[in-house]
PDB file of C-alpha atoms in Angstrom:
ATOM      1  CA  ASN A   1     195.921 254.255 -26.094  1.00  0.00           C
ATOM      2  CA  GLU A   2     198.462 255.118 -23.405  1.00  0.00           C
ATOM      3  CA  TYR A   3     198.052 251.700 -21.765  1.00  0.00           C
ATOM      4  CA  VAL A   4     196.324 248.378 -21.842  1.00  0.00           C
ATOM      5  CA  THR A   5     195.112 246.717 -18.585  1.00  0.00           C
ATOM      6  CA  ALA A   6     196.477 243.285 -17.789  1.00  0.00           C
ATOM      7  CA  SER A   7     193.035 241.687 -17.967  1.00  0.00           C
ATOM      8  CA  ARG A   8     192.363 243.324 -21.413  1.00  0.00           C
ATOM      9  CA  LEU A   9     195.799 242.140 -22.682  1.00  0.00           C
ATOM     10  CA  TYR A  10     194.953 238.640 -21.511  1.00  0.00           C
ATOM     11  CA  CYS A  11     191.632 238.710 -23.482  1.00  0.00           C
ATOM     12  CA  LEU A  12     193.348 240.074 -26.631  1.00  0.00           C
ATOM     13  CA  VAL A  13     196.005 237.470 -26.538  1.00  0.00           C
ATOM     14  CA  LYS A  14     193.543 234.726 -25.830  1.00  0.00           C
ATOM     15  CA  GLY A  15     191.363 235.903 -28.817  1.00  0.00           C
ATOM     16  CA  GLU A  16     194.446 235.927 -31.181  1.00  0.00           C
ATOM     17  CA  LEU A  17     195.879 232.579 -29.997  1.00  0.00           C
ATOM     18  CA  PRO A  18     192.986 230.328 -29.043  1.00  0.00           C
ATOM     19  CA  ASP A  19     194.828 227.062 -29.877  1.00  0.00           C
ATOM     20  CA  LEU A  20     197.685 228.027 -27.562  1.00  0.00           C
ATOM     21  CA  PHE A  21     195.173 228.628 -24.733  1.00  0.00           C
ATOM     22  CA  LYS A  22     193.507 225.256 -25.393  1.00  0.00           C
ATOM     23  CA  ARG A  23     196.828 223.484 -25.069  1.00  0.00           C
ATOM     24  CA  TYR A  24     197.906 225.481 -21.940  1.00  0.00           C
ATOM     25  CA  ASP A  25     194.525 226.041 -20.339  1.00  0.00           C
ATOM     26  CA  PHE A  26     196.093 225.525 -16.885  1.00  0.00           C
ATOM     27  CA  LEU A  27     197.966 228.807 -17.118  1.00  0.00           C
ATOM     28  CA  SER A  28     196.511 231.631 -14.961  1.00  0.00           C
ATOM     29  CA  ARG A  29     196.160 235.155 -16.117  1.00  0.00           C
ATOM     30  CA  THR A  30     199.146 236.076 -13.940  1.00  0.00           C
ATOM     31  CA  ALA A  31     201.260 233.367 -15.617  1.00  0.00           C
ATOM     32  CA  VAL A  32     200.324 234.590 -19.031  1.00  0.00           C
ATOM     33  CA  TYR A  33     201.094 238.148 -18.008  1.00  0.00           C
ATOM     34  CA  GLY A  34     204.503 236.982 -16.682  1.00  0.00           C
ATOM     35  CA  VAL A  35     205.325 235.208 -19.949  1.00  0.00           C
ATOM     36  CA  LEU A  36     204.432 238.277 -21.924  1.00  0.00           C
ATOM     37  CA  ARG A  37     206.542 240.453 -19.608  1.00  0.00           C
ATOM     38  CA  TYR A  38     209.465 238.091 -20.048  1.00  0.00           C
ATOM     39  CA  LYS A  39     209.117 237.998 -23.849  1.00  0.00           C
ATOM     40  CA  PHE A  40     208.266 241.621 -24.495  1.00  0.00           C
ATOM     41  CA  GLY A  41     209.752 243.429 -21.495  1.00  0.00           C
ATOM     42  CA  GLN A  42     212.399 245.170 -23.583  1.00  0.00           C
ATOM     43  CA  PHE A  43     209.740 246.836 -25.659  1.00  0.00           C
ATOM     44  CA  PHE A  44     207.025 247.681 -23.159  1.00  0.00           C
ATOM     45  CA  THR A  45     206.777 248.532 -19.529  1.00  0.00           C
ATOM     46  CA  PHE A  46     204.816 245.971 -17.585  1.00  0.00           C
ATOM     47  CA  ASN A  47     203.376 247.708 -14.479  1.00  0.00           C
ATOM     48  CA  ILE A  48     201.494 245.786 -11.830  1.00  0.00           C
ATOM     49  CA  SER A  49     198.236 245.837 -13.655  1.00  0.00           C
ATOM     50  CA  CYS A  50     198.806 247.426 -17.015  1.00  0.00           C
ATOM     51  CA  VAL A  51     201.258 247.678 -19.929  1.00  0.00           C
ATOM     52  CA  THR A  52     202.570 250.901 -21.425  1.00  0.00           C
ATOM     53  CA  TYR A  53     204.986 251.732 -24.113  1.00  0.00           C
ATOM     54  CA  ASN A  54     208.242 252.300 -22.241  1.00  0.00           C
ATOM     55  CA  GLU A  55     206.922 254.439 -19.415  1.00  0.00           C
ATOM     56  CA  GLN A  56     205.857 253.923 -15.854  1.00  0.00           C
ATOM     57  CA  ILE A  57     202.258 254.985 -15.329  1.00  0.00           C
ATOM     58  CA  ASN A  58     200.516 255.747 -12.020  1.00  0.00           C
ATOM     59  CA  ILE A  59     197.099 254.221 -11.512  1.00  0.00           C
ATOM     60  CA  SER A  60     195.492 257.558 -10.651  1.00  0.00           C
ATOM     61  CA  SER A  61     196.568 258.812 -14.055  1.00  0.00           C
ATOM     62  CA  ILE A  62     194.795 255.971 -15.770  1.00  0.00           C
ATOM     63  CA  PHE A  63     191.526 256.964 -14.000  1.00  0.00           C
ATOM     64  CA  VAL A  64     192.106 260.628 -14.932  1.00  0.00           C
ATOM     65  CA  SER A  65     192.894 259.700 -18.551  1.00  0.00           C
ATOM     66  CA  PHE A  66     189.614 257.642 -18.693  1.00  0.00           C
ATOM     67  CA  CYS A  67     187.592 260.590 -17.308  1.00  0.00           C
ATOM     68  CA  LYS A  68     189.151 263.026 -19.770  1.00  0.00           C
ATOM     69  CA  ARG A  69     188.217 260.822 -22.666  1.00  0.00           C
ATOM     70  CA  HIS A  70     184.548 260.670 -21.646  1.00  0.00           C
ATOM     71  CA  LYS A  71     182.229 263.661 -21.300  1.00  0.00           C
ATOM     72  CA  LYS A  72     179.810 261.502 -19.329  1.00  0.00           C
ATOM     73  CA  PHE A  73     180.464 258.240 -17.456  1.00  0.00           C
ATOM     74  CA  LYS A  74     179.028 256.130 -14.735  1.00  0.00           C
ATOM     75  CA  LEU A  75     180.343 254.954 -11.386  1.00  0.00           C
ATOM     76  CA  SER A  76     179.963 251.445 -12.704  1.00  0.00           C
ATOM     77  CA  ASP A  77     182.551 252.356 -15.454  1.00  0.00           C
ATOM     78  CA  LEU A  78     185.009 253.411 -12.788  1.00  0.00           C
ATOM     79  CA  SER A  79     184.333 250.290 -10.824  1.00  0.00           C
ATOM     80  CA  LYS A  80     184.966 248.203 -13.921  1.00  0.00           C
ATOM     81  CA  LEU A  81     188.270 249.978 -14.537  1.00  0.00           C
ATOM     82  CA  GLU A  82     189.143 249.411 -10.890  1.00  0.00           C
ATOM     83  CA  VAL A  83     188.577 245.656 -11.351  1.00  0.00           C
ATOM     84  CA  ASP A  84     190.421 245.606 -14.683  1.00  0.00           C
ATOM     85  CA  LEU A  85     193.382 247.248 -13.130  1.00  0.00           C
ATOM     86  CA  GLY A  86     193.276 244.910 -10.131  1.00  0.00           C
ATOM     87  CA  VAL A  87     193.373 247.688  -7.658  1.00  0.00           C
ATOM     88  CA  VAL A  88     191.247 248.500  -4.631  1.00  0.00           C
ATOM     89  CA  GLY A  89     189.931 252.028  -4.499  1.00  0.00           C
ATOM     90  CA  ILE A  90     188.987 254.693  -6.977  1.00  0.00           C
ATOM     91  CA  PRO A  91     190.919 258.004  -6.759  1.00  0.00           C
ATOM     92  CA  PHE A  92     187.928 260.199  -6.337  1.00  0.00           C
ATOM     93  CA  GLU A  93     189.791 263.306  -5.393  1.00  0.00           C
ATOM     94  CA  GLN A  94     191.626 263.361  -8.812  1.00  0.00           C
ATOM     95  CA  ILE A  95     188.370 262.492 -10.648  1.00  0.00           C
ATOM     96  CA  TYR A  96     186.396 265.267  -8.965  1.00  0.00           C
ATOM     97  CA  ALA A  97     189.039 267.699 -10.099  1.00  0.00           C
ATOM     98  CA  ILE A  98     187.991 267.131 -13.737  1.00  0.00           C
ATOM     99  CA  ALA A  99     184.470 265.800 -13.481  1.00  0.00           C
ATOM    100  CA  ALA A 100     181.310 266.534 -11.489  1.00  0.00           C
ATOM    101  CA  ARG A 101     179.221 263.909  -9.866  1.00  0.00           C
ATOM    102  CA  VAL A 102     175.667 264.769 -10.901  1.00  0.00           C
ATOM    103  CA  SER A 103     173.828 261.771  -9.429  1.00  0.00           C
ATOM    104  CA  LEU A 104     174.527 258.695  -7.430  1.00  0.00           C
ATOM    105  CA  ASP A 105     175.954 256.948 -10.452  1.00  0.00           C
ATOM    106  CA  THR A 106     176.681 259.684 -13.122  1.00  0.00           C
ATOM    107  CA  PHE A 107     179.613 262.007 -13.690  1.00  0.00           C
ATOM    108  CA  ILE A 108     180.004 264.659 -16.385  1.00  0.00           C
ATOM    109  CA  SER A 109     183.040 266.666 -17.450  1.00  0.00           C
ATOM    110  CA  ARG A 110     183.385 269.978 -15.534  1.00  0.00           C
ATOM    111  CA  GLU A 111     183.705 271.591 -19.017  1.00  0.00           C
ATOM    112  CA  CYS A 112     180.016 270.805 -19.591  1.00  0.00           C
ATOM    113  CA  LEU A 113     178.862 272.896 -16.660  1.00  0.00           C
ATOM    114  CA  GLU A 114     178.352 276.649 -16.616  1.00  0.00           C
ATOM    115  CA  PHE A 115     177.337 278.225 -13.357  1.00  0.00           C
ATOM    116  CA  ASP A 116     176.132 281.770 -12.634  1.00  0.00           C
ATOM    117  CA  VAL A 117     178.250 281.946  -9.569  1.00  0.00           C
ATOM    118  CA  ALA A 118     177.100 285.351  -8.288  1.00  0.00           C
ATOM    119  CA  ARG A 119     173.465 284.475  -8.624  1.00  0.00           C
ATOM    120  CA  ILE A 120     173.796 280.947  -7.129  1.00  0.00           C
ATOM    121  CA  ASP A 121     175.900 282.260  -4.225  1.00  0.00           C
ATOM    122  CA  LYS A 122     173.341 284.882  -3.464  1.00  0.00           C
ATOM    123  CA  ILE A 123     170.524 282.343  -3.415  1.00  0.00           C
ATOM    124  CA  LEU A 124     172.484 279.839  -1.316  1.00  0.00           C
ATOM    125  CA  SER A 125     173.662 282.560   1.153  1.00  0.00           C
ATOM    126  CA  ALA A 126     170.015 283.225   2.027  1.00  0.00           C
ATOM    127  CA  TYR A 127     169.680 279.590   3.155  1.00  0.00           C
ATOM    128  CA  CYS A 128     172.727 279.777   5.439  1.00  0.00           C
ATOM    129  CA  PRO A 129     171.651 281.694   8.458  1.00  0.00           C
ATOM    130  CA  LYS A 130     174.517 280.276  10.642  1.00  0.00           C
ATOM    131  CA  LYS A 131     178.203 280.236  10.119  1.00  0.00           C
ATOM    132  CA  ILE A 132     177.979 276.463   9.549  1.00  0.00           C
ATOM    133  CA  THR A 133     174.840 274.948   7.959  1.00  0.00           C
ATOM    134  CA  PRO A 134     174.409 271.255   7.026  1.00  0.00           C
ATOM    135  CA  ILE A 135     174.195 270.784   3.243  1.00  0.00           C
ATOM    136  CA  ASN A 136     171.195 268.523   3.493  1.00  0.00           C
ATOM    137  CA  LEU A 137     169.073 271.369   4.926  1.00  0.00           C
ATOM    138  CA  PHE A 138     168.936 272.900   1.379  1.00  0.00           C
ATOM    139  CA  SER A 139     166.476 271.046  -0.765  1.00  0.00           C
ATOM    140  CA  ASP A 140     164.781 273.873  -2.804  1.00  0.00           C
ATOM    141  CA  TYR A 141     166.719 273.230  -5.920  1.00  0.00           C
ATOM    142  CA  LYS A 142     164.058 274.864  -8.130  1.00  0.00           C
ATOM    143  CA  LYS A 143     165.231 278.255  -6.811  1.00  0.00           C
ATOM    144  CA  LEU A 144     168.623 277.703  -8.393  1.00  0.00           C
ATOM    145  CA  PRO A 145     169.282 278.690 -12.034  1.00  0.00           C
ATOM    146  CA  GLN A 146     168.715 275.890 -14.525  1.00  0.00           C
ATOM    147  CA  LEU A 147     171.813 274.233 -16.006  1.00  0.00           C
ATOM    148  CA  LYS A 148     172.113 272.988 -19.563  1.00  0.00           C
ATOM    149  CA  ASN A 149     173.612 269.535 -18.842  1.00  0.00           C
ATOM    150  CA  ALA A 150     172.549 268.637 -15.386  1.00  0.00           C
ATOM    151  CA  GLU A 151     169.716 268.858 -12.782  1.00  0.00           C
ATOM    152  CA  TRP A 152     170.379 270.328  -9.397  1.00  0.00           C
ATOM    153  CA  ASN A 153     170.681 267.790  -6.610  1.00  0.00           C
ATOM    154  CA  ILE A 154     172.832 267.267  -3.485  1.00  0.00           C
ATOM    155  CA  PHE A 155     175.657 265.824  -5.581  1.00  0.00           C
ATOM    156  CA  LEU A 156     175.831 268.806  -7.894  1.00  0.00           C
ATOM    157  CA  LEU A 157     175.427 271.210  -4.990  1.00  0.00           C
ATOM    158  CA  GLU A 158     178.373 269.571  -3.263  1.00  0.00           C
ATOM    159  CA  HIS A 159     180.481 269.925  -6.412  1.00  0.00           C
ATOM    160  CA  TYR A 160     179.405 273.565  -6.808  1.00  0.00           C
ATOM    161  CA  LEU A 161     180.370 274.385  -3.204  1.00  0.00           C
ATOM    162  CA  LEU A 162     183.768 272.606  -3.445  1.00  0.00           C
ATOM    163  CA  TYR A 163     184.924 273.991  -6.749  1.00  0.00           C
ATOM    164  CA  HIS A 164     182.926 277.086  -7.897  1.00  0.00           C
ATOM    165  CA  SER A 165     181.345 279.118  -5.077  1.00  0.00           C
ATOM    166  CA  LYS A 166     183.129 282.382  -4.241  1.00  0.00           C
ATOM    167  CA  LYS A 167     181.204 282.988  -0.874  1.00  0.00           C
ATOM    168  CA  LEU A 168     180.512 279.539   0.486  1.00  0.00           C
ATOM    169  CA  SER A 169     182.529 276.425   1.106  1.00  0.00           C
ATOM    170  CA  LEU A 170     181.950 272.820   1.915  1.00  0.00           C
ATOM    171  CA  LEU A 171     183.552 271.150   4.917  1.00  0.00           C
ATOM    172  CA  LYS A 172     184.133 267.602   3.826  1.00  0.00           C
ATOM    173  CA  ARG A 173     185.930 264.724   5.363  1.00  0.00           C
ATOM    174  CA  ASN A 174     186.665 262.571   2.307  1.00  0.00           C
ATOM    175  CA  PHE A 175     185.542 261.679  -1.136  1.00  0.00           C
ATOM    176  CA  ALA A 176     183.416 258.670  -1.992  1.00  0.00           C
TER     177      ALA A 176
END
């Protein structure tokens, strides 16, 4: 791996040295992380919430790396990684650049999706009589061509409009 989270490192060390942890059970995770940084800092880079082999790593790149390694993953997986890294906030903008949210809790790699853009744009254009049309007014997903790896819904429609459509676009304030 490119990194190990601080919490995962703590569990690994605790599993390898249980007697030491019994003797020094008063030490917090932060204290153990500090001792490891002091002892092994010349060999590894100890970032705020993860350890890498002699390189600084940005938290967003850890989320992106996770998403690239999984063709399908859940929001709960991202939330767990967020907790493991000890950060607040998931970088959805970077995640959506490589994965599509296909339900409230599920993401799949964009590589797994194939869209007939011309056909889908033609169908969707018929539902947009005005220059700006709220996305939730479209609910007739059965009219859209079937996809191999996902069912049409508002999440996938949003992804399609943001990243694939040639005729339509989505006005969006932020990612969540």
